[in-house]
Short mmCIF file of C-alpha atoms in Angstrom, two decimals:
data_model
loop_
_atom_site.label_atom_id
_atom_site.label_comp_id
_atom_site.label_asym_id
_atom_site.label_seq_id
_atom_site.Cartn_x
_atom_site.Cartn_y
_atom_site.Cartn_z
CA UNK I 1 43.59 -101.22 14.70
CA UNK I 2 43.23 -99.88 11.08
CA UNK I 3 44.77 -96.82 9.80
CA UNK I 4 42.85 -93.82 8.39
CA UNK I 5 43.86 -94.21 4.68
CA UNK I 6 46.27 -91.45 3.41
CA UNK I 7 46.13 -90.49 -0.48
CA UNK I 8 49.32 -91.52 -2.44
CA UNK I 9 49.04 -88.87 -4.86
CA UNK I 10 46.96 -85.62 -4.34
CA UNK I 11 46.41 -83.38 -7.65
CA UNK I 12 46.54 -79.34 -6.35
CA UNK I 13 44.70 -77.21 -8.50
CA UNK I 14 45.83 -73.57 -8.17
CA UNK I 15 44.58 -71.60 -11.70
CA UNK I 16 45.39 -68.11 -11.02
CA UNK I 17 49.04 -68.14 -9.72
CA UNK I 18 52.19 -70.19 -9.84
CA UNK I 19 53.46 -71.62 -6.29
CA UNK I 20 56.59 -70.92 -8.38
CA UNK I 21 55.59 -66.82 -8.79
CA UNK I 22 57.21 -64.12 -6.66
CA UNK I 23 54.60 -63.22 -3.76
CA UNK I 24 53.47 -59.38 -3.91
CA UNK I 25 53.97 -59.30 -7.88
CA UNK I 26 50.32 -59.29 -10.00
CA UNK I 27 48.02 -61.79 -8.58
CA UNK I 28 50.57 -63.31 -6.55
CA UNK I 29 50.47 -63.59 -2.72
CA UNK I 30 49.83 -65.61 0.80
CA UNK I 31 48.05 -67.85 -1.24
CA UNK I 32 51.39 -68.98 -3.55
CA UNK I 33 53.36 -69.19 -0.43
CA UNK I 34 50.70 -71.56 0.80
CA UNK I 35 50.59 -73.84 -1.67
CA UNK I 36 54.50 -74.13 -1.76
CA UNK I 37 54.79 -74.72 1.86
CA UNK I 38 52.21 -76.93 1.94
CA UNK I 39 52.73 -78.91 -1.12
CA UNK I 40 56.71 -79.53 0.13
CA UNK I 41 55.66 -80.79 3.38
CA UNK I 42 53.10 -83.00 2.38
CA UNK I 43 55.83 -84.57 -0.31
CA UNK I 44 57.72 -84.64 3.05
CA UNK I 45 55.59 -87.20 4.31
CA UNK I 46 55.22 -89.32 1.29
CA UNK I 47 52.84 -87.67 -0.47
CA UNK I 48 53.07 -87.38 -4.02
CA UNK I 49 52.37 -83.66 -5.28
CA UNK I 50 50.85 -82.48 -8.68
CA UNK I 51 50.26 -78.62 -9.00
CA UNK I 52 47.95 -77.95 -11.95
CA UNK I 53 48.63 -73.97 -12.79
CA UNK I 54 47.65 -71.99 -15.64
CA UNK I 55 51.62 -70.81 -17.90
CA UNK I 56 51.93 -67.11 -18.08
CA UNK I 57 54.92 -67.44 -20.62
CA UNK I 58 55.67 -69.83 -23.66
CA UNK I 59 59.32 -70.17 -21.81
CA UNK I 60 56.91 -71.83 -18.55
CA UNK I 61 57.98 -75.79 -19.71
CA UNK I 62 54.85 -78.10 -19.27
CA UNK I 63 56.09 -80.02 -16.71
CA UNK I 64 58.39 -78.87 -13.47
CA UNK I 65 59.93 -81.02 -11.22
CA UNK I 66 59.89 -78.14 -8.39
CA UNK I 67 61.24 -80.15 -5.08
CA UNK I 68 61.73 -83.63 -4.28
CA UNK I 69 57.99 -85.49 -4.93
CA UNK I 70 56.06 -81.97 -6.06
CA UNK I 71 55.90 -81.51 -9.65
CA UNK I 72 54.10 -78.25 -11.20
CA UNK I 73 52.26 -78.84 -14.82
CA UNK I 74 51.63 -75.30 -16.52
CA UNK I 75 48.46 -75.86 -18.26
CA UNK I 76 48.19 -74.05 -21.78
CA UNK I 77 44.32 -71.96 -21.29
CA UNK I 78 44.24 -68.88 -23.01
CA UNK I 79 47.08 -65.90 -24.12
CA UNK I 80 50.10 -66.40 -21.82
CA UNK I 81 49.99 -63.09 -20.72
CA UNK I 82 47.68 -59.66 -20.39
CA UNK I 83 45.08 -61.49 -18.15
CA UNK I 84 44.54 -61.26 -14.33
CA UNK I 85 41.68 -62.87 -12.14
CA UNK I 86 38.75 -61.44 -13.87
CA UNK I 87 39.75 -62.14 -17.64
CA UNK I 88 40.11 -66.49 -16.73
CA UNK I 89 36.20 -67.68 -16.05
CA UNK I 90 36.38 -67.35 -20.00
CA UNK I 91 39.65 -70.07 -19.69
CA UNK I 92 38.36 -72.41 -17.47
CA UNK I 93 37.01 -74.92 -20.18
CA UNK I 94 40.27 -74.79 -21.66
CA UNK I 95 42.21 -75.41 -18.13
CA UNK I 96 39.37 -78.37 -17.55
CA UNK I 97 40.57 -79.68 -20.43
CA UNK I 98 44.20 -79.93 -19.96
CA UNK I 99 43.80 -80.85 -16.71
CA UNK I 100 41.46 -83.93 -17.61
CA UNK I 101 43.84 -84.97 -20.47
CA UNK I 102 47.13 -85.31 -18.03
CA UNK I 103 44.56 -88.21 -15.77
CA UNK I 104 43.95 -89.98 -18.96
CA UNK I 105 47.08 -90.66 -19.75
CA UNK I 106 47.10 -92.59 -16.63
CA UNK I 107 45.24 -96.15 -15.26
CA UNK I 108 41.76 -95.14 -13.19
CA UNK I 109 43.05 -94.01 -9.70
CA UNK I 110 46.03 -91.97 -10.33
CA UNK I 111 44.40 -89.18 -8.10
CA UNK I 112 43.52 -90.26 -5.00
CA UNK I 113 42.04 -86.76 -3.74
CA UNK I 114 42.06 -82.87 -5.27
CA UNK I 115 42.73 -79.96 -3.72
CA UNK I 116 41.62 -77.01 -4.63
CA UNK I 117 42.47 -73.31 -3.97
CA UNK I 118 40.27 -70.00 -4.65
CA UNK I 119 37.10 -70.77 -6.40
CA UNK I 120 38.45 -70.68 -10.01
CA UNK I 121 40.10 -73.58 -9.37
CA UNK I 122 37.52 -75.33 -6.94
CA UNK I 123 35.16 -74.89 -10.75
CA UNK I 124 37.82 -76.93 -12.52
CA UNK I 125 38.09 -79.43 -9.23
CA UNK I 126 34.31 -80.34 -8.94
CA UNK I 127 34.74 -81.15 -12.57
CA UNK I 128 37.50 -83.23 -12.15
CA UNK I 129 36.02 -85.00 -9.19
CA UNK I 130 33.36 -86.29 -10.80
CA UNK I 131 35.00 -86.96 -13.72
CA UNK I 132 37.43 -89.44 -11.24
CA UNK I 133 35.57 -90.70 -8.95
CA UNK I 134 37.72 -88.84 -5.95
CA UNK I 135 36.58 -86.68 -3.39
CA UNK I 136 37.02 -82.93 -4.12
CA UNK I 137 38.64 -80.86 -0.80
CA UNK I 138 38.80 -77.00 -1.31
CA UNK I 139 40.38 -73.93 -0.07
CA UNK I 140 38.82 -70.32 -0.67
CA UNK I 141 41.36 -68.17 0.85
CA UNK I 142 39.34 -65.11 0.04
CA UNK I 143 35.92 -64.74 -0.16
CA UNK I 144 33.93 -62.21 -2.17
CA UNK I 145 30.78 -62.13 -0.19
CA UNK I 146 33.21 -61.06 2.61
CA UNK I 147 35.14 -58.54 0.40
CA UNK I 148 32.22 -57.05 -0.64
CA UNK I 149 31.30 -56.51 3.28
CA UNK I 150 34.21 -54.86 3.82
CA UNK I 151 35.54 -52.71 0.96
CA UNK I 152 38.05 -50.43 0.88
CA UNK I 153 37.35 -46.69 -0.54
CA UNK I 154 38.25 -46.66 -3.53
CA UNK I 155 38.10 -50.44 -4.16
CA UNK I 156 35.78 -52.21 -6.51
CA UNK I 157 33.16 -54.79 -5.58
CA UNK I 158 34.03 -58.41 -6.61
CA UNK I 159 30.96 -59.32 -9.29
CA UNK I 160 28.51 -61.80 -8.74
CA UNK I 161 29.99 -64.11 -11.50
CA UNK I 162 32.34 -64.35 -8.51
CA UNK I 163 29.88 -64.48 -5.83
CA UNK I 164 27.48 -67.43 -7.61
CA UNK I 165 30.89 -69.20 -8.83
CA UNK I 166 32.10 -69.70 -5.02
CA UNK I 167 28.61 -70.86 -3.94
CA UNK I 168 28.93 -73.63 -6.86
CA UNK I 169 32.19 -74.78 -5.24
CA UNK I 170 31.06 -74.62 -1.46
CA UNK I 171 27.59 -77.00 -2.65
CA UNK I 172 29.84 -79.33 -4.45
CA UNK I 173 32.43 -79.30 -2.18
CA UNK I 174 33.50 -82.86 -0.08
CA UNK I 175 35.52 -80.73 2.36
CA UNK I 176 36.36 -77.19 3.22
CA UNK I 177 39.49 -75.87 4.56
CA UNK I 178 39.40 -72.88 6.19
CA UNK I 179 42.17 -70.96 8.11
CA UNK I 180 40.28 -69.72 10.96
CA UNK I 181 36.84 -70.18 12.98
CA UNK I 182 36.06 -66.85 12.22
CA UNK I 183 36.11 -67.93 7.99
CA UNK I 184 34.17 -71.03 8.69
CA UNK I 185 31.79 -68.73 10.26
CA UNK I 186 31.41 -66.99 7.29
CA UNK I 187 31.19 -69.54 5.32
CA UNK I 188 28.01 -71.19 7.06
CA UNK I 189 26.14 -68.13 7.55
CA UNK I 190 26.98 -66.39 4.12
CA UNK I 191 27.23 -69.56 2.11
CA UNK I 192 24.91 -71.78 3.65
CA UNK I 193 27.55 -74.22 4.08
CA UNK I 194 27.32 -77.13 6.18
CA UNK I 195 30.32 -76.35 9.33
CA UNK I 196 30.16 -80.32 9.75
CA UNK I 197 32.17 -80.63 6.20
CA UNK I 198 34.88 -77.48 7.21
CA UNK I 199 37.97 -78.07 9.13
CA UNK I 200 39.98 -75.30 10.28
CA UNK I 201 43.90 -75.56 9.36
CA UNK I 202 45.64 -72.16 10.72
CA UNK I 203 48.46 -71.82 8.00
CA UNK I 204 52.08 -70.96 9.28
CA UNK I 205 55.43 -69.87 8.21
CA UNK I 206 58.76 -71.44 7.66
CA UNK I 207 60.24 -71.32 11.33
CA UNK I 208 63.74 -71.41 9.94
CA UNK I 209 63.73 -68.66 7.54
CA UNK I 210 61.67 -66.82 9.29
CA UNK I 211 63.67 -65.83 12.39
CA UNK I 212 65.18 -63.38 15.31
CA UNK I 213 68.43 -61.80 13.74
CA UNK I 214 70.86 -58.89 13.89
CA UNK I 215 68.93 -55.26 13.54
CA UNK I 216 72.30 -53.44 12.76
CA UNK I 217 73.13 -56.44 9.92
CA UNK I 218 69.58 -56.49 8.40
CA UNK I 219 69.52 -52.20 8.37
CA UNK I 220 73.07 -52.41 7.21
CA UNK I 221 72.06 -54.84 4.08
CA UNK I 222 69.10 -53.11 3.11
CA UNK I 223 70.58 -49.82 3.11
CA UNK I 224 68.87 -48.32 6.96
CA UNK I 225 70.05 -46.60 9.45
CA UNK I 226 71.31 -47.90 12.61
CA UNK I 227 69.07 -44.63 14.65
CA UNK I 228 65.91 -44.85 12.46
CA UNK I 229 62.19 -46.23 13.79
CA UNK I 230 61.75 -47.89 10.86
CA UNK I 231 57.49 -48.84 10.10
CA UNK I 232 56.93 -51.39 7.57
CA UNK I 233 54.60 -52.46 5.45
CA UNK I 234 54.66 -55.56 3.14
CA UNK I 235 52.20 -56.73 0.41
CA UNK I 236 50.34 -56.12 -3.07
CA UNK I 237 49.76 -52.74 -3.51
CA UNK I 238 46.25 -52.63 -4.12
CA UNK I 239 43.11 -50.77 -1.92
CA UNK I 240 42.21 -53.92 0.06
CA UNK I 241 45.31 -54.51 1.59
CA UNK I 242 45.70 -50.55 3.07
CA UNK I 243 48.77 -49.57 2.77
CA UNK I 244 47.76 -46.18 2.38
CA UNK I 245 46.16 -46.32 5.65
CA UNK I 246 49.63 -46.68 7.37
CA UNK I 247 51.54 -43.79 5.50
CA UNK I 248 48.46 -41.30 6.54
CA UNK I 249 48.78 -42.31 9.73
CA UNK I 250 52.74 -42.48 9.70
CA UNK I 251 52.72 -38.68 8.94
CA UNK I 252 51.81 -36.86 11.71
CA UNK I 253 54.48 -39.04 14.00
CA UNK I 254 57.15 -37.99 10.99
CA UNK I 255 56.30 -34.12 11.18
CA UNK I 256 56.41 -34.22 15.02
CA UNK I 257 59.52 -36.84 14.48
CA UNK I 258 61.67 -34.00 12.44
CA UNK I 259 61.02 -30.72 15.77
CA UNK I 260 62.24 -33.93 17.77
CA UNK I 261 65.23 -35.11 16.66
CA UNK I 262 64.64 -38.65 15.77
CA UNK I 263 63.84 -40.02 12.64
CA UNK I 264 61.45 -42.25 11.36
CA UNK I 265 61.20 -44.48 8.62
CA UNK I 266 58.34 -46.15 6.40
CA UNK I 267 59.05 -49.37 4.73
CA UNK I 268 56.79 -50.30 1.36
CA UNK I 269 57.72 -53.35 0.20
CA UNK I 270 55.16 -54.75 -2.63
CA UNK I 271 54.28 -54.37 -6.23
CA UNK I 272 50.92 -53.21 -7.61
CA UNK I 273 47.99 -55.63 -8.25
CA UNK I 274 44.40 -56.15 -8.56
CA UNK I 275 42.67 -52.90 -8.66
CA UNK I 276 45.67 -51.43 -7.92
CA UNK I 277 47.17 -51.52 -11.28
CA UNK I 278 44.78 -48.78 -12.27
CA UNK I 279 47.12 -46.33 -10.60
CA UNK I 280 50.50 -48.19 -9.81
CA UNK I 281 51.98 -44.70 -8.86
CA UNK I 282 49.03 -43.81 -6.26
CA UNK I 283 51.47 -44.19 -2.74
CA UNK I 284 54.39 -42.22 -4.45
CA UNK I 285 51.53 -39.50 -4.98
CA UNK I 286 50.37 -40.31 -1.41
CA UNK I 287 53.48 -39.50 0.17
CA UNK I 288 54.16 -36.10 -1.98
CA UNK I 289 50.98 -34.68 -0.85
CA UNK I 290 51.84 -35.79 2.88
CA UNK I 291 54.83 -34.13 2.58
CA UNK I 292 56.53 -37.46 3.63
CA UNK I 293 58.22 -38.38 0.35
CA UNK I 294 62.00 -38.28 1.71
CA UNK I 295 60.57 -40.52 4.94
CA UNK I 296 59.28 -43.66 3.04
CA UNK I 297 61.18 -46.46 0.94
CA UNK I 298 59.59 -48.50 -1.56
CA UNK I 299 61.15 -51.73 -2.36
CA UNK I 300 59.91 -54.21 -4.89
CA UNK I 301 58.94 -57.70 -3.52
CA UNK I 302 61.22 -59.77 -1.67
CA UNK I 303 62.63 -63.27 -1.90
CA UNK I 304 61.93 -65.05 1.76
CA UNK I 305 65.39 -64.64 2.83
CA UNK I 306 65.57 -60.83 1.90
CA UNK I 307 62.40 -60.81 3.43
CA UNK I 308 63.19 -61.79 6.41
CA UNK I 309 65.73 -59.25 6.61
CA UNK I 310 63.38 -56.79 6.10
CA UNK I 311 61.49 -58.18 8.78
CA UNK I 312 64.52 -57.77 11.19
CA UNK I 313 65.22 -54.17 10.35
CA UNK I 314 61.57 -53.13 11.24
CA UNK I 315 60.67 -51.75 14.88
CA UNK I 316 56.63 -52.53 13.44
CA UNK I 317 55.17 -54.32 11.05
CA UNK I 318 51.87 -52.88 9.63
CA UNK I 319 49.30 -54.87 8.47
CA UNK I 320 46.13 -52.55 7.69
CA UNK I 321 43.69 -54.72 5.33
CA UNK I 322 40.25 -54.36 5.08
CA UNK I 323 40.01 -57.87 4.53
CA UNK I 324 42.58 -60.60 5.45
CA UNK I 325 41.47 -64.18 5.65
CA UNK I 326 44.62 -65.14 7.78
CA UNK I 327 47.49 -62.53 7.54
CA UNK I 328 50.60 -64.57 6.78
CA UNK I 329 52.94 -61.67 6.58
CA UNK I 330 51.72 -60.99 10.49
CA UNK I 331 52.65 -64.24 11.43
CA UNK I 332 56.22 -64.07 9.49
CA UNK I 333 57.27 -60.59 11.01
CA UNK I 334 56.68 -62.11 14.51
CA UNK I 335 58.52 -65.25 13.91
CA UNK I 336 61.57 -62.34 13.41
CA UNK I 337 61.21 -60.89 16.45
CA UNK I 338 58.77 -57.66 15.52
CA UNK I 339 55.82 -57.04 17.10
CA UNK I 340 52.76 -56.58 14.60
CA UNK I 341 50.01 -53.75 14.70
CA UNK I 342 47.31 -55.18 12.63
CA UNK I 343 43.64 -54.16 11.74
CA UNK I 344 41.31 -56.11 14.03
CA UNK I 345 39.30 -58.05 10.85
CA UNK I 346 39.51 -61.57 9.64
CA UNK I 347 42.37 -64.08 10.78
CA UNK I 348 44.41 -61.32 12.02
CA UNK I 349 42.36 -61.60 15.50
CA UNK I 350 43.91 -65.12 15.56
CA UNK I 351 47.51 -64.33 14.08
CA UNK I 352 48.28 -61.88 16.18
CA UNK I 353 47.89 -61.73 20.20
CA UNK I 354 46.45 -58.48 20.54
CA UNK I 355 48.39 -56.98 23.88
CA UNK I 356 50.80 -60.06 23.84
CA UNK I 357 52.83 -59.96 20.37
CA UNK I 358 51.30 -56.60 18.61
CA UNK I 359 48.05 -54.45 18.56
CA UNK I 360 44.91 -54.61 16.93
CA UNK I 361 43.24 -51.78 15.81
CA UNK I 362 39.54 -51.90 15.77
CA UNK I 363 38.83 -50.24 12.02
CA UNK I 364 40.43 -48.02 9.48
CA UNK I 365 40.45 -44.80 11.11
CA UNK I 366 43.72 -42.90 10.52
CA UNK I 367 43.87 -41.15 13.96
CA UNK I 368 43.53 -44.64 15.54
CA UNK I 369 46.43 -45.94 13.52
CA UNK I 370 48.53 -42.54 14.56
CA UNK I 371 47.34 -43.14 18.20
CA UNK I 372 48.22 -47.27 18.01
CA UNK I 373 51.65 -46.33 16.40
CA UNK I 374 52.51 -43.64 18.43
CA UNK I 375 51.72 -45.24 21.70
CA UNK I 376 54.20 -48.25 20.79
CA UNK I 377 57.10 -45.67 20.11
CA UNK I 378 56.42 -43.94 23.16
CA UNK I 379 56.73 -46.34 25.24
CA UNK I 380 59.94 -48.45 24.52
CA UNK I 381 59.72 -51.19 26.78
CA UNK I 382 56.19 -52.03 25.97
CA UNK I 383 57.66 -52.18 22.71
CA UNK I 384 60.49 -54.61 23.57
CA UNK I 385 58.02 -57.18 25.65
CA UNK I 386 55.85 -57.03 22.40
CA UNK I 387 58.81 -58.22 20.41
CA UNK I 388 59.79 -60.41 23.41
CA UNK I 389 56.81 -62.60 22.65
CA UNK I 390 56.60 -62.51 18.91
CA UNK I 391 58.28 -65.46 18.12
CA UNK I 392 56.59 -67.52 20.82
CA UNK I 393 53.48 -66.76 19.25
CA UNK I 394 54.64 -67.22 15.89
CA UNK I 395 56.27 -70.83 16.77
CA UNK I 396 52.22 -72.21 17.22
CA UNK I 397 51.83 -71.91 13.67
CA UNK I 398 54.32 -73.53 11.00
CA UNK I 399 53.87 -75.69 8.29
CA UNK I 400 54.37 -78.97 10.03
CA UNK I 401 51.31 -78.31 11.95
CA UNK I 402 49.55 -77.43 8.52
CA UNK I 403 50.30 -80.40 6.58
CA UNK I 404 49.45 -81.99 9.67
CA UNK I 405 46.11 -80.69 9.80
CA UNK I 406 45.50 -81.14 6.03
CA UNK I 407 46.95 -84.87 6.31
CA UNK I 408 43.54 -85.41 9.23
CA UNK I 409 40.88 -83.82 6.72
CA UNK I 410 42.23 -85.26 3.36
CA UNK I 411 41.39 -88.81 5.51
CA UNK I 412 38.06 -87.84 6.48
CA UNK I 413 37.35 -86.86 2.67
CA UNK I 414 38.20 -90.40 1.07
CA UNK I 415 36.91 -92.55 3.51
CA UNK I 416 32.91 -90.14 3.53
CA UNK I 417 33.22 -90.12 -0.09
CA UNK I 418 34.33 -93.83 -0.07
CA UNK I 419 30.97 -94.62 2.35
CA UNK I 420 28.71 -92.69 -0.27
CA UNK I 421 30.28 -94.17 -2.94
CA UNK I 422 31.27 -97.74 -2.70
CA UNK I 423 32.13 -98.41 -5.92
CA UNK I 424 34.09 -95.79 -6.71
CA UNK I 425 38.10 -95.47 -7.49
CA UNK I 426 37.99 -93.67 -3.67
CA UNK I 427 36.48 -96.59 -2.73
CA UNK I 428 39.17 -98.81 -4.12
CA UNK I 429 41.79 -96.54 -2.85
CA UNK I 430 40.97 -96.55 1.13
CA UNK I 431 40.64 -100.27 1.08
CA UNK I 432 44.48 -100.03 -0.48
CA UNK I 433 45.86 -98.08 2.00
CA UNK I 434 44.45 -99.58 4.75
CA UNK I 435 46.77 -101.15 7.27
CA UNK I 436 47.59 -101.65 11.15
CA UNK I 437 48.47 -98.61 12.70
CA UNK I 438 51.69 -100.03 13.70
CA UNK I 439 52.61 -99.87 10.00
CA UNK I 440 52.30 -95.81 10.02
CA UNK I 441 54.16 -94.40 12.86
CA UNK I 442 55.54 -91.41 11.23
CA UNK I 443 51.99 -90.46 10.33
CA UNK I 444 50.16 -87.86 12.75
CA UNK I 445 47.04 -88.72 14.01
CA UNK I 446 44.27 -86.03 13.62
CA UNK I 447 43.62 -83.71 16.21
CA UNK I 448 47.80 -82.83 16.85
CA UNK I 449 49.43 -79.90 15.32
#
């Protein structure tokens, strides 16, 4: 029996944000930790790593070697700083370009696949494809058509540069990755694209950081009290991701709190982005007008470990977006033991066991948040089997069973693209790796995980 042929080197293209980048700071977020954790794990299995990102500093050195077989190349395209998301369509002939020049310094074949992530980079990918002769595999993570469907108040609508870009990417496309049946949905019936070419990969978290630990230490090193409920939120400040949603709703059950004799807490941890840099101080202003200001924290964003102590310190973890193609920091906060409330959109419907692990709430609607929170801190021991199950839930999705996943489709890319192009360096390169399947017992056949 022949093996499915496994790519020796994979080139990741990732334009807008470093794996390397602190998540919740600028354009940095789930999709940085994704890339990381997958990226390790596939070196893990003997995959060779290359992470083409675009330098934000003239200290960024061209080359990293970030972890044993994953190397990140900063790719010189435009000023090093002063640009987000919508200033680098203008930079993506000069990222092309970089990106082409590092495969020529190689023999024919030094690729064996690309990966590429948001549709920026899936632009510089399809170039690069054909340019190699390798088949092109892409993630979206967000999607503007869907965005645009569900936008915040306040929020601005993603432009159709955006809209016409991602189309581009999804025609010329070998594979799609999605994280959810629900986004392959959308993808097919907003997108036209064919479901036969998607796979669904649910991403995960690191199991090991990411888990149960002492309340009382994790209040105690972050500065809580032992006899505060302590709400948290954690993510980019911006209108898509609602954080404001969960201090309006947070205030009534903090006015009622204070007659009662218990207090309660909110937790912001996150740094402005996107749309919300226009008004970085808009929650602080929030909160005044509440009345609320002494009641909520803000903390900037977290390394994983402090994270996860934040995570451990929480009674609930909000997660209120408007639009969430997965929810990774739903899946984290349950892999510590804390039972998630969540907005019923997205991949949130899939990260979270509604009634099992946390509660989703169907909309935006501040009374139904206040209702949702205050029924969990009501009722204690509902509360307790929530966080009872969290981390069973949470243990179906880690990074294993990603790279796993991602392992199954990158196969089914080279050897199509190998049938439709027989002469091509794919071509050459599944013949090469073909061998008994006695030869590749660490590798996991597709379908586990």
């Amino acid at each position: 029996m022949i093996s499915p042929p496994m790519p020796r080197r994979v080139a990741l293209i990732s334009v807008h944000t470093s794996p390397l980048a602190q998540p919740g700071t600028g354009d940095a977020g789930g999709m940085n930790v994704y890339v990381w954790q997958t990226a390790t794990r596939l070196a893990r299995r003997g995959v060779e790593v290359e992470i083409f990102t675009r330098a934000t500093s003239s200290a960024d050195a061209p080359v990293v070697p970030a972890a044993p077989g994953v190397t990140v190349r900063n790719v010189v395209a435009g000023p090093f700083e002063g640009l987000d998301k919508r200033d680098l369509p203008a930079q993506l002939c000069a990222f092309t370009s970089g990106v082409l020049r590092v495969e020529a310094m190689h023999k024919p074949g030094y690729y064996d696949l690309i990966h590429s992530h948001y549709w920026l980079s899936g632009q510089v990918g399809w170039l690069a494809r054909d340019r190699w002769g390798v088949p092109l595999v892409h993630t979206a993570h967000t999607l503007a058509a869907v965005k645009n469907a569900f936008l915040a108040k306040g929020d601005t609508a993603e432009p159709m540069l955006r809209v016409i870009g991602e189309q581009q990417v999804v025609d010329e496309s070998d594979r799609m990755v999605v994280n959810t049946e629900t986004e392959a949905y959308e993808l097919v019936s907003m997108y036209n694209a064919d479901r036969s070419l998607i796979d669904v990969v649910n991403p995960g978290a690191d199991l090991e950081i990411y888990s149960p630990g002492s309340r009382s230490l994790a209040r105690a090193e972050l500065g809580l009290a032992d006899d505060e409920i302590v709400l948290t939120f954690v993510g980019r400040i911006q209108p898509l991701k609602a954080p404001d949603v969960l201090l309006s709703a947070a205030a009534p059950i903090i006015e009622r709190s204070r007659t009662q004799g218990r207090k309660v807490r909110v937790l912001v941890v996150g740094g402005p982005s996107g749309t919300g840099l226009a008004q970085p101080t808009a929650l602080i202003d929030l909160t005044a007008e509440l009345g609320i200001s002494d009641a909520v924290t803000f903390l900037p964003p977290q390394p994983s470990d402090r994270l996860a102590q934040v995570y451990r310190a929480s009674d609930v973890v909000a997660v209120p977006s408007y639009s969430e193609s997965f929810g990774l920091v739903a899946i984290e906060a349950q892999a510590c033991g804390t039972p998630v409330v969540a907005a019923d959109v997205g991949g949130l419907s899939v990260a979270v066991a509604d009634g099992h692990s946390g509660v989703l709430v169907d909309g935006h609607d501040v009374e139904d948040w206040t209702a949702a929170l205050d029924g969990l801190l009501a009722t204690p021991g509902r509360l307790a089997a929530l966080a009872g199950n969290a981390r069973n839930h949470a243990e179906q999705f880690s990074w294993e069973h990603s790279a796993s996943r991602l392992l199954a489709c990158y196969s089914d890319a080279m050897t199509s693209f190998a049938a439709r192009n027989p002469g091509s360096i794919a071509a050459a390169s599944v013949r090469r790796s073909a061998r008994p399947w006695r030869r590749h017992r660490t590798r996991v056949p597709a379908g586990q995980g």
